[in-house]
mmCIF file of C-alpha atoms in Angstrom:
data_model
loop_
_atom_site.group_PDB
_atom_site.id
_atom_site.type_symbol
_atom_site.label_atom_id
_atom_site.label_comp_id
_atom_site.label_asym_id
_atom_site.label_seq_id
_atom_site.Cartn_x
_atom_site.Cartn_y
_atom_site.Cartn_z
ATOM 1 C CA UNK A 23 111.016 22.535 125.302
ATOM 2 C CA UNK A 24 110.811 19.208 127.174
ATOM 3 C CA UNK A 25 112.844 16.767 128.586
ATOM 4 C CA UNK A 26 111.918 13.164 128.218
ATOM 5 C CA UNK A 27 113.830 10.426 130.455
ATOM 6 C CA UNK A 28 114.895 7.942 127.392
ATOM 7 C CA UNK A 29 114.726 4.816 130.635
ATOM 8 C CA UNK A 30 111.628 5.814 131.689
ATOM 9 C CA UNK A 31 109.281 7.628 129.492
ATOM 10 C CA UNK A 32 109.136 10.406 132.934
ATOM 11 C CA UNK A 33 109.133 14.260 131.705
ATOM 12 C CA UNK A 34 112.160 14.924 133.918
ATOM 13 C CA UNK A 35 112.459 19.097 132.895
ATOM 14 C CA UNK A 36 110.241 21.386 130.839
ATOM 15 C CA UNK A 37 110.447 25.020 129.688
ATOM 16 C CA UNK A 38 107.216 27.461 128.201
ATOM 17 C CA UNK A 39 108.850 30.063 125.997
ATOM 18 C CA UNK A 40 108.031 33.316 127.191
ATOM 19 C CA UNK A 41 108.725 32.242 131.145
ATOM 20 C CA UNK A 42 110.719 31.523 133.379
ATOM 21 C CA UNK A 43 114.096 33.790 134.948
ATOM 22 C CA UNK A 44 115.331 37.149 133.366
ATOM 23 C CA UNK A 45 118.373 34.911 132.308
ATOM 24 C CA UNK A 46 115.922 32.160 130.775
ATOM 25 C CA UNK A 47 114.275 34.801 129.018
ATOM 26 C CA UNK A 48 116.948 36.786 127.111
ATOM 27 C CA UNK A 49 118.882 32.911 126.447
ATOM 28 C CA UNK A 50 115.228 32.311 124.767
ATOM 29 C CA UNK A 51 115.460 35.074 122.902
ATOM 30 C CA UNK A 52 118.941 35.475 121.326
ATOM 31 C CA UNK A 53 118.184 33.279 118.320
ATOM 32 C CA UNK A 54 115.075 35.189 116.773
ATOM 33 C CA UNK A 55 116.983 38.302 117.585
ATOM 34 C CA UNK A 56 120.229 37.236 115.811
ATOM 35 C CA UNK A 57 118.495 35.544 112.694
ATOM 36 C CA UNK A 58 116.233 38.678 112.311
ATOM 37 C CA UNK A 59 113.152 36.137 113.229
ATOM 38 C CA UNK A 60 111.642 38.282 115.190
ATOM 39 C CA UNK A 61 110.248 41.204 112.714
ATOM 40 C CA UNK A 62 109.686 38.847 110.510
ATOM 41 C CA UNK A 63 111.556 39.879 106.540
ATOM 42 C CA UNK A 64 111.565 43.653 107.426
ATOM 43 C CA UNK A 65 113.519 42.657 110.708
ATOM 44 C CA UNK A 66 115.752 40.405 108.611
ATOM 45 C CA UNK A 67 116.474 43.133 105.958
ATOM 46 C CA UNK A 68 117.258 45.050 109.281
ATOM 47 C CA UNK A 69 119.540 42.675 110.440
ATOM 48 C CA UNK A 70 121.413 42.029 107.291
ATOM 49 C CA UNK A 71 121.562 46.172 106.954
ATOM 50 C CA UNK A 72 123.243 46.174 110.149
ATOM 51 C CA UNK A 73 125.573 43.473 109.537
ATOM 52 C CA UNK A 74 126.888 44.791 106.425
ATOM 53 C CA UNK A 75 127.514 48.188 108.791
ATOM 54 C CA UNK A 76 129.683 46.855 110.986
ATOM 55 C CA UNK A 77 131.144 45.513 108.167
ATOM 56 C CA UNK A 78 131.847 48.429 106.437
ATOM 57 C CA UNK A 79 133.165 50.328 109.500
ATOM 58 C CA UNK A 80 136.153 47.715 110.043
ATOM 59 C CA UNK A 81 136.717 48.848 105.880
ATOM 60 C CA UNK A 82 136.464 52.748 107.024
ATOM 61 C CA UNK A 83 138.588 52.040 110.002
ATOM 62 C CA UNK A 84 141.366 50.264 108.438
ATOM 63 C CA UNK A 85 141.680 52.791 105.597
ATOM 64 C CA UNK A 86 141.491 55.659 108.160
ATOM 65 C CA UNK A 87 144.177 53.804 110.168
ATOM 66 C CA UNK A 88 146.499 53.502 107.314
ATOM 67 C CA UNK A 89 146.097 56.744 105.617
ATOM 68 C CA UNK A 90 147.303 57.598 109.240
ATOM 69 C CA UNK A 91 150.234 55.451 109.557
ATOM 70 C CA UNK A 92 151.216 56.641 105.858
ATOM 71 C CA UNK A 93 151.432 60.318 107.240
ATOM 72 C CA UNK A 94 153.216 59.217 110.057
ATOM 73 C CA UNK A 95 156.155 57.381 108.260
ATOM 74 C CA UNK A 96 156.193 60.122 105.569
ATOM 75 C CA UNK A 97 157.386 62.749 108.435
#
């Protein structure tokens, strides 16, 4: 990534992927994590696997909740 001075024409900041600070580094590498980019289509399968997961433990933990709160307000 490179910053070019619009005025000027300068080079006023520049970045090589795979460098820099710890912080840099894991900022870099959020997207391909999150899109499933970096596996390539058996790391996006993953990705969308996990998703629907989570997913379907908020559907398990609302149902668990309620069956709960049904008990409760039965006693």
């Amino acid at each position: 990534m490179v910053t070019v001075d619009l005025k000027t024409g300068q080079i006023t900041e520049g970045d090589m992927p795979g460098r820099g600070a710890a912080g840099n580094l894991v900022m870099q590498m959020q997207l391909p994590w999150h899109s499933g980019r970096i596996a390539g289509p058996g790391g996006r399968i993953l990705i969308c696997l996990s998703g629907l997961a989570v997913c379907m433990l908020v559907i398990t933990g609302i149902m668990i909740w309620q069956r709960k709160r049904q008990t409760r307000q039965a006693r």
